[in-house]
CSV table of C-alpha atoms and ligand atoms in Angstrom, one decimal:
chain,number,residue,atom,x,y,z
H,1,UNK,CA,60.2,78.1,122.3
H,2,UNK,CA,62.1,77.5,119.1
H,3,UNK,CA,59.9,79.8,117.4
H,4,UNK,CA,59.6,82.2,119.5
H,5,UNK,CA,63.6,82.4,119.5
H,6,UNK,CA,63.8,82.2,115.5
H,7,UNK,CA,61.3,84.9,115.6
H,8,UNK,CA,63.3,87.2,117.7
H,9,UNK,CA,66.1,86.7,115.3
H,10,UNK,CA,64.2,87.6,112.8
H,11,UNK,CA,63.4,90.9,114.1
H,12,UNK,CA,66.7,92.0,115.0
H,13,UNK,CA,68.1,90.9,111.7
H,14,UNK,CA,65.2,93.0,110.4
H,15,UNK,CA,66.1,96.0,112.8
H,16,UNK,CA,69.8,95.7,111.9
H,17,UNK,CA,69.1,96.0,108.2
H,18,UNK,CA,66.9,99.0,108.3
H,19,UNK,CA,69.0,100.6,110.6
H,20,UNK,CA,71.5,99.9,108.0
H,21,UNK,CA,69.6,101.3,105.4
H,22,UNK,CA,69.1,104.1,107.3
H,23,UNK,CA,72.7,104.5,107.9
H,24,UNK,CA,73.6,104.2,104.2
H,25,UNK,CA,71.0,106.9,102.8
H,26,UNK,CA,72.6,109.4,105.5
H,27,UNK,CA,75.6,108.7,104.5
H,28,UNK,CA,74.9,109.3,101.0
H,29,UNK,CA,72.6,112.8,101.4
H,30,UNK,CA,76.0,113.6,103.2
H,31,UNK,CA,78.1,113.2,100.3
H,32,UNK,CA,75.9,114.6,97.8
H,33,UNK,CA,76.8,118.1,99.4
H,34,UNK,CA,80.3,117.2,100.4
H,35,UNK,CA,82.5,118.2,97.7
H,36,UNK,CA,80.0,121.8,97.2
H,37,UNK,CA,81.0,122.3,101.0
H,38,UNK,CA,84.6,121.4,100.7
H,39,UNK,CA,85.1,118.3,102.3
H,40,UNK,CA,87.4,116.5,100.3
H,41,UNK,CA,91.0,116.2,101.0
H,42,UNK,CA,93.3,114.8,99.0
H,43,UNK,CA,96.8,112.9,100.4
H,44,UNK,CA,99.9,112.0,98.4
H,45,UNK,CA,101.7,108.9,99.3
H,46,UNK,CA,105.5,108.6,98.6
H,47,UNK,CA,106.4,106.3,95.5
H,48,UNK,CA,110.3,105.7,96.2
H,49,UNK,CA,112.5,103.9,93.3
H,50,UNK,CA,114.1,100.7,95.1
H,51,UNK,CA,117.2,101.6,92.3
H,52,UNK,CA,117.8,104.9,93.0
H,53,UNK,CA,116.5,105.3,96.6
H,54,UNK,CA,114.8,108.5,95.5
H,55,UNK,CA,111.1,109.3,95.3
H,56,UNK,CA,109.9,109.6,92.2
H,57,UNK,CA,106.6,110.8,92.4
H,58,UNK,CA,103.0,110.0,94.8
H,59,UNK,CA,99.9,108.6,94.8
H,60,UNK,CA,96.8,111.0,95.3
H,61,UNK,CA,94.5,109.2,98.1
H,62,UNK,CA,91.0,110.7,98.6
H,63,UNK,CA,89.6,111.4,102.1
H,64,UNK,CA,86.5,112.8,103.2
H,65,UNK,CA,86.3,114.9,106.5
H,66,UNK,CA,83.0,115.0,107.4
H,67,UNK,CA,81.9,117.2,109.9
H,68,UNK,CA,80.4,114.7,112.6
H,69,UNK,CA,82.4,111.2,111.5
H,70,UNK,CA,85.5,112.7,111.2
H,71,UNK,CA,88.0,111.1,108.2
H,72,UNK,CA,85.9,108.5,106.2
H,73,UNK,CA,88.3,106.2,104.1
H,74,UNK,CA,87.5,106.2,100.8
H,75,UNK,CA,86.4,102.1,100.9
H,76,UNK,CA,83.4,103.3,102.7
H,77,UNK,CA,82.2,106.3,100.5
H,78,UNK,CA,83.5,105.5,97.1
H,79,UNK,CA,82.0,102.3,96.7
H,80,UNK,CA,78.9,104.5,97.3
H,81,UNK,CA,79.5,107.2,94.6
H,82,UNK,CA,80.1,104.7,91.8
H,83,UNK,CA,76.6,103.4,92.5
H,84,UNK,CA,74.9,106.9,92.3
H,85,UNK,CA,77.3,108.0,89.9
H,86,UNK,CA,78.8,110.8,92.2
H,87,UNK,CA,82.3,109.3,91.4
H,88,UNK,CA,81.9,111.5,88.2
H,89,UNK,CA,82.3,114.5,89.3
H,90,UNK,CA,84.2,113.7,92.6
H,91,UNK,CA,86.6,112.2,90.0
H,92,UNK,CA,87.0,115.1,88.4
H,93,UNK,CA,87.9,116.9,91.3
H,94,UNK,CA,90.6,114.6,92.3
H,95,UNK,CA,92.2,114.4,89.1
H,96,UNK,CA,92.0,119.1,89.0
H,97,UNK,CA,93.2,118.5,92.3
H,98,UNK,CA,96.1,116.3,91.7
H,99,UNK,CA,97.4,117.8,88.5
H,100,UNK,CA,97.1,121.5,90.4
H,101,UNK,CA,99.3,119.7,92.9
H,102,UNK,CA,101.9,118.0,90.2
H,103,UNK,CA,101.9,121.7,88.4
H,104,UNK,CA,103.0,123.3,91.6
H,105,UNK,CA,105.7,121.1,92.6
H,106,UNK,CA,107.2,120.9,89.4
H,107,UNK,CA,107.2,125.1,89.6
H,108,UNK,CA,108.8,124.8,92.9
H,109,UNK,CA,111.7,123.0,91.5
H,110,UNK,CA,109.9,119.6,92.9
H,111,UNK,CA,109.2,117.4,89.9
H,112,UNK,CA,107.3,114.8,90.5
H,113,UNK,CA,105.0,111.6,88.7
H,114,UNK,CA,101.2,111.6,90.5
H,115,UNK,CA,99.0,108.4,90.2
H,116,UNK,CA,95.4,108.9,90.3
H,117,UNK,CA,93.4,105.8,90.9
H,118,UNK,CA,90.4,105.9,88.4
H,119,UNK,CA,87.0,103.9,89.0
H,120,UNK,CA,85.6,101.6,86.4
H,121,UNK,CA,82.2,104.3,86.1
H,122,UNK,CA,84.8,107.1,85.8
H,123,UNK,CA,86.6,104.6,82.6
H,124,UNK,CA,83.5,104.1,81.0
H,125,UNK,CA,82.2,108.1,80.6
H,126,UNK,CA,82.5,108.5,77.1
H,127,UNK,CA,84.3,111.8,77.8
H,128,UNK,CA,86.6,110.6,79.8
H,129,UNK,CA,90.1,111.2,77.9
H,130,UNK,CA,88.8,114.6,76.9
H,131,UNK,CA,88.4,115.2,80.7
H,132,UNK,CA,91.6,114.3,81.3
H,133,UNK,CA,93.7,115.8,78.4
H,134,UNK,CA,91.9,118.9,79.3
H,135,UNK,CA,93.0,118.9,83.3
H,136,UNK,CA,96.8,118.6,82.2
H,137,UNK,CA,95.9,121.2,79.6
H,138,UNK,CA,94.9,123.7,82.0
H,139,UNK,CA,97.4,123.3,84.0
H,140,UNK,CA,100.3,122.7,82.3
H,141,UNK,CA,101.4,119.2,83.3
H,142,UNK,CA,103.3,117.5,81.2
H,143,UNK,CA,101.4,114.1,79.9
H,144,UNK,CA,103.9,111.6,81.3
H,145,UNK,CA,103.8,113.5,84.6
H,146,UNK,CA,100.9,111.9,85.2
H,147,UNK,CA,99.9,108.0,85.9
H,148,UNK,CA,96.3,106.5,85.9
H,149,UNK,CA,96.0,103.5,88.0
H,150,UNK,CA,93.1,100.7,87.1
H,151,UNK,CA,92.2,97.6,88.4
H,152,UNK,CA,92.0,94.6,86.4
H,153,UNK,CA,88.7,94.1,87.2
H,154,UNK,CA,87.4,97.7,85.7
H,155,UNK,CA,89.3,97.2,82.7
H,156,UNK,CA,87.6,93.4,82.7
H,157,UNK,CA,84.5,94.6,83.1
H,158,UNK,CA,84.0,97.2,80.1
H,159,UNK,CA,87.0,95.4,78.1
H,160,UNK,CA,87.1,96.6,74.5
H,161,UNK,CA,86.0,99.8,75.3
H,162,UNK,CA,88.4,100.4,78.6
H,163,UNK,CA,91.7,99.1,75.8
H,164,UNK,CA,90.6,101.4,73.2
H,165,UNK,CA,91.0,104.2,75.9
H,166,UNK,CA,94.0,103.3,77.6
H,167,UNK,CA,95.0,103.3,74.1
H,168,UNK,CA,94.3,106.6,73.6
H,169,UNK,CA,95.5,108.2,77.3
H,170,UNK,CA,99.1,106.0,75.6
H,171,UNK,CA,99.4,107.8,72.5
H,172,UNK,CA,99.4,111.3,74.2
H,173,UNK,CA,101.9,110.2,76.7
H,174,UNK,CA,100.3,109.3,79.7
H,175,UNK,CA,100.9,106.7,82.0
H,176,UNK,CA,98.5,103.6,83.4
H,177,UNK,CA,99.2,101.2,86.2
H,178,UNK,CA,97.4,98.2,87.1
H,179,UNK,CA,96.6,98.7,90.8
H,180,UNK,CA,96.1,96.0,93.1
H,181,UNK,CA,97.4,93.1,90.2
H,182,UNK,CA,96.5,89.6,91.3
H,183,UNK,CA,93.3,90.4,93.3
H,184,UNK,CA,90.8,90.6,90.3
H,185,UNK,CA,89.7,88.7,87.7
H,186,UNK,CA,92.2,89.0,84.4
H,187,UNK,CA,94.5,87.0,82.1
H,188,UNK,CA,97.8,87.8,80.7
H,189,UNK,CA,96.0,87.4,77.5
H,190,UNK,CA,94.5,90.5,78.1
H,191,UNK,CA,97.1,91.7,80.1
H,192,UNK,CA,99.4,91.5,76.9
H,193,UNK,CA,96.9,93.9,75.0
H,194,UNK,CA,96.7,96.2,77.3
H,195,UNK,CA,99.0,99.6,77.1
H,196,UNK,CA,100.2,99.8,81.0
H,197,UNK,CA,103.7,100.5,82.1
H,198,UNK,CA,103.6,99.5,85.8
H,199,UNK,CA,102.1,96.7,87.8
H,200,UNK,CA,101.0,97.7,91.4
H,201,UNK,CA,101.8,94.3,94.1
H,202,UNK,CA,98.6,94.4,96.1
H,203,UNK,CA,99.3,94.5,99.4
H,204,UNK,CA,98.0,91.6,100.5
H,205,UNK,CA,100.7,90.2,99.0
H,206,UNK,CA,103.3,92.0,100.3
H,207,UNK,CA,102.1,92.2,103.9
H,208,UNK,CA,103.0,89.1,104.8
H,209,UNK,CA,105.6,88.5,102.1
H,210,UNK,CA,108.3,87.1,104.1
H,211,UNK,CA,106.1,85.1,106.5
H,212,UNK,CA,103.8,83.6,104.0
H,213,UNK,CA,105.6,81.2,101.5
H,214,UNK,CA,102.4,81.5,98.9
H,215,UNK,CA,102.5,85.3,99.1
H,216,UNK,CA,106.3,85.1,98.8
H,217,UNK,CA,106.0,83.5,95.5
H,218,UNK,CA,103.4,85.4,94.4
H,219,UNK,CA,105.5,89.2,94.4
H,220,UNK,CA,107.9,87.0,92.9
H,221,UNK,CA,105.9,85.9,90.4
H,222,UNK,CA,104.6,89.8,89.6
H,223,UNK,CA,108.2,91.3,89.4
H,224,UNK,CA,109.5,88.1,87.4
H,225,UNK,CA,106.2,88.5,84.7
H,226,UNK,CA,106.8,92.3,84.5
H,227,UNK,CA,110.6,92.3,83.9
H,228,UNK,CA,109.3,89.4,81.2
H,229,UNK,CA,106.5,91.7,79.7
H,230,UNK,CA,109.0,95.2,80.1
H,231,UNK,CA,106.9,96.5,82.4
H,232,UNK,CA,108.3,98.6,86.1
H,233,UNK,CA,106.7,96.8,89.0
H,234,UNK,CA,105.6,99.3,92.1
H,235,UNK,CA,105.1,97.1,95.4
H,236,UNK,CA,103.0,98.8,98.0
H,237,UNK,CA,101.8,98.4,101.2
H,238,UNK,CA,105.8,97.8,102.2
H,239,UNK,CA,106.0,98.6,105.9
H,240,UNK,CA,109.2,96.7,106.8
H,241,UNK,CA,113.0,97.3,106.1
H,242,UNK,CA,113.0,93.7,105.2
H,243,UNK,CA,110.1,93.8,103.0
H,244,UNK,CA,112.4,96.6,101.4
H,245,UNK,CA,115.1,94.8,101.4
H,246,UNK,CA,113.6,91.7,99.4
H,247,UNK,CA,111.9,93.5,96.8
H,248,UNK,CA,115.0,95.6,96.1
H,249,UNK,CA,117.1,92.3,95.9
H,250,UNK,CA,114.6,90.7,93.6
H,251,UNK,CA,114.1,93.6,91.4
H,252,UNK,CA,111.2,95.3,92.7
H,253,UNK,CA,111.2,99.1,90.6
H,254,UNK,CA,109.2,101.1,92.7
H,255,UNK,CA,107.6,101.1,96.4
H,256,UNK,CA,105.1,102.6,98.4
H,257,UNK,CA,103.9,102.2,102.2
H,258,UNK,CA,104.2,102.5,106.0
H,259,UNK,CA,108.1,101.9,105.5
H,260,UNK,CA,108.4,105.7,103.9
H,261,UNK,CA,105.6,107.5,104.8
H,262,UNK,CA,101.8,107.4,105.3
H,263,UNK,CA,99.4,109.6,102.9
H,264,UNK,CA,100.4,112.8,103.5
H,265,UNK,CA,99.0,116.5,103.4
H,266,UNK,CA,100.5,118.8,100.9
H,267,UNK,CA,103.0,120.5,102.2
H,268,UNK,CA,104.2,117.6,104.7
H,269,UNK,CA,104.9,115.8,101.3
H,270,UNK,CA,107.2,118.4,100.3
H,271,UNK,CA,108.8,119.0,104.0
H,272,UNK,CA,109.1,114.7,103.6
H,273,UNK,CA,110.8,114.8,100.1
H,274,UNK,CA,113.6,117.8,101.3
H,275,UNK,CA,114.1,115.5,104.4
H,276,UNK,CA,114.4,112.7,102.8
H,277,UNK,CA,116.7,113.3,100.1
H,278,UNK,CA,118.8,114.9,102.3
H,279,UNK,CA,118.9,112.2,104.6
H,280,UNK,CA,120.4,109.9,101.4
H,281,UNK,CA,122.7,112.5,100.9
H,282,UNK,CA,124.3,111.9,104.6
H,283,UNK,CA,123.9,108.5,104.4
H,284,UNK,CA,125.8,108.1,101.4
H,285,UNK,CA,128.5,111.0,102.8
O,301,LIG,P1,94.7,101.6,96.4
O,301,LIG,O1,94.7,102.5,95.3
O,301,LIG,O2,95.1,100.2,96.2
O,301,LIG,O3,95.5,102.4,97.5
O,301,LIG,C1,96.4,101.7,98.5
O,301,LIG,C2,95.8,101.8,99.9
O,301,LIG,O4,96.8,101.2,100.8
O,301,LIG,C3,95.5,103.2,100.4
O,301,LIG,O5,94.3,103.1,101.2
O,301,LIG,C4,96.7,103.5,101.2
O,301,LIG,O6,96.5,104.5,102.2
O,301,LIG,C5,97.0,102.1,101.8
O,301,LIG,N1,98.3,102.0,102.3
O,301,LIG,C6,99.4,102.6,101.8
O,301,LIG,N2,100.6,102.1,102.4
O,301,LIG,C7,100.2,101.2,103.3
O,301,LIG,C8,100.9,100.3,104.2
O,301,LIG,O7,102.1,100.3,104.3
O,301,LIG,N3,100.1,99.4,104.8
O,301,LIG,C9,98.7,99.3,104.7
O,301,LIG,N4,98.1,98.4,105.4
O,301,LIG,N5,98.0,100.1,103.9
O,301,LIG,C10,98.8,101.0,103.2
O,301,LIG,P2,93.2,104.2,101.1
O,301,LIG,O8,93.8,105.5,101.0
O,301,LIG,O9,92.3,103.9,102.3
O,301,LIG,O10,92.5,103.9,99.8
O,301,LIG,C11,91.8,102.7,99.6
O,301,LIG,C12,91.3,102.5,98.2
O,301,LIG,O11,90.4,103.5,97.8
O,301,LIG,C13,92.5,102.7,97.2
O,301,LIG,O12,93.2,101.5,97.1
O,301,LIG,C14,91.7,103.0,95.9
O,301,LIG,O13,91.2,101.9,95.3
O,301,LIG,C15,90.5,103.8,96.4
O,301,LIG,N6,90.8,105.3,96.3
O,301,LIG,C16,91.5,106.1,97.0
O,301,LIG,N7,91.5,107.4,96.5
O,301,LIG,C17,90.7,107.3,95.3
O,301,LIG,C18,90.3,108.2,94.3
O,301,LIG,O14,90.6,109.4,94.4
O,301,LIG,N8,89.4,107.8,93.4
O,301,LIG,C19,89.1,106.5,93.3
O,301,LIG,N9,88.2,106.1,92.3
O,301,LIG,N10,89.4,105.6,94.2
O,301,LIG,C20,90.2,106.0,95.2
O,302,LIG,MG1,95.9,102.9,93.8
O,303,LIG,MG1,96.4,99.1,95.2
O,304,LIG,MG1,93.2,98.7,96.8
């Protein structure tokens, strides 16, 4: 009987994988055609400074509104592109995309900082600062407008290579941000030879920042190390007032999450920035 059972298992486990598989190739043959038919949206998240209660700029968010599944997260589909190397050129789009954006505001009157997360594949294209000096180039954003965000673990992974580049992205004025500091694999070694200006509080941290004594003392720890090192600390995934409130009171620069605003389309970010800022403005009257 035994057998028979562990058998059974067997198959299903076999079933589940292939349908898997199945699932996965679909999903890529989807997204090889995706950007040619338009399907990429980008959203801009709300970066407030905890000093000056003003936002200061956004972070571009990818999304992917396929036809049939509706909005894929990026979690699902980028891990997917960096394997078959579509990030490339879905990179490239995103960054066109979110300097276009940055361009626009600015002309508006609107000035604002964009952060565009880059991937580790993306780092390591040996055009890659080219790419990107071009983009501002064309259209005419200022180099500290923008802000490249990187994870420990893709600068980590390509090391001498990924500083010599952030190096370079430095000298012409550009901005880099570790996104997500504490999750991967660093060490303040390498941390102190790398050219960033802002630490990003994953979070995880932050989520349950004033219920979790560990995850209390490790934003802590993250502003205290980046007022040490001279470096702006952004906190994000705040979605409470008093997850607001404790960051500002420890020193926190810069936040992002629920608390302000979702992602947003376009023009709500703009309608969300008037608001707000006028809001501040009565507040304050
Ligand atoms: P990330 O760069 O660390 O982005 C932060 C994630 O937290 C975003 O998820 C954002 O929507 C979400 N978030 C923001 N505020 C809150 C909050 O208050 N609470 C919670 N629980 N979550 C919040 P999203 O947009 O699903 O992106 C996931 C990840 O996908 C990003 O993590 C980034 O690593 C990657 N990603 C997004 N867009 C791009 C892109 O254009 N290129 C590349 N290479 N990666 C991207
Ligand atoms: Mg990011
Ligand atoms: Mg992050
Ligand atoms: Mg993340």
């Amino acid at each position: 009987l035994a057998k028979t059972t562990g058998r059974n298992c067997f198959q299903f486990y076999v079933a589940s994988v292939d349908q898997e598989m199945r699932e996965r190739k679909r999903l890529e043959k989807d997204l090889a055609c995706a950007q040619q038919k338009g399907q990429f949206v980008l959203l801009y998240q709300p970066q407030v400074s905890l000093e000056t209660g003003k936002i200061i700029g956004a972070e571009a968010l990818l999304r992917w509104e396929h036809p049939e599944r509706g909005l894929v997260p990026p979690d699902t589909f980028i891990p997917l592109a960096e394997l078959n190397g579509s990030i490339v050129d879905i990179g490239r789009w995103v960054l066109d995309q979110a300097c276009y954006q940055a361009a626009q505001w600015a002309a508006e009157g609107m000035p604002m900082r964009i952060a565009v997360n880059i991937s580790a594949v993306q780092l390591r294209q040996h055009d890659i600062v080219e790419t990107v000096l071009e983009t501002l180039e064309r259209h005419q954003l200022p180099a500290n407008r923008l802000e490249l965000e990187v994870t420990e673990t893709t600068v980590m992974t390509n090391l001498e290579d990924a500083i010599a580049k952030l190096h370079r992205f430095k000298q012409k004025g550009i901005l880099i941000a570790v996104d997500d500091f504490g999750t991967g694999y660093s060490s303040l070694t390498y941390l102190k030879r790398m050219p960033v200006q802002h630490l990003k509080i994953d979070k995880q941290f932050v989520r349950d920042l004033l219920v979790n004594e560990d995850d209390t003392r490790i934003a802590t720890t993250i502003i205290d190390l980046g007022k040490s090192l001279n470096l702006s600390v952004v906190a994000e995934g705040v979605e409470t007032a008093e997850q607001e409130y404790y960051l500002r009171q420890r020193g926190c620069h810069l936040a992002q999450g629920y608390f302000f605003s979702k992602p947003l389309q376009s023009q709500d970010f703009e309608s969300f920035v008037i608001n707000f800022h006028d809001k501040m403005i009565e507040n304050n009257a």
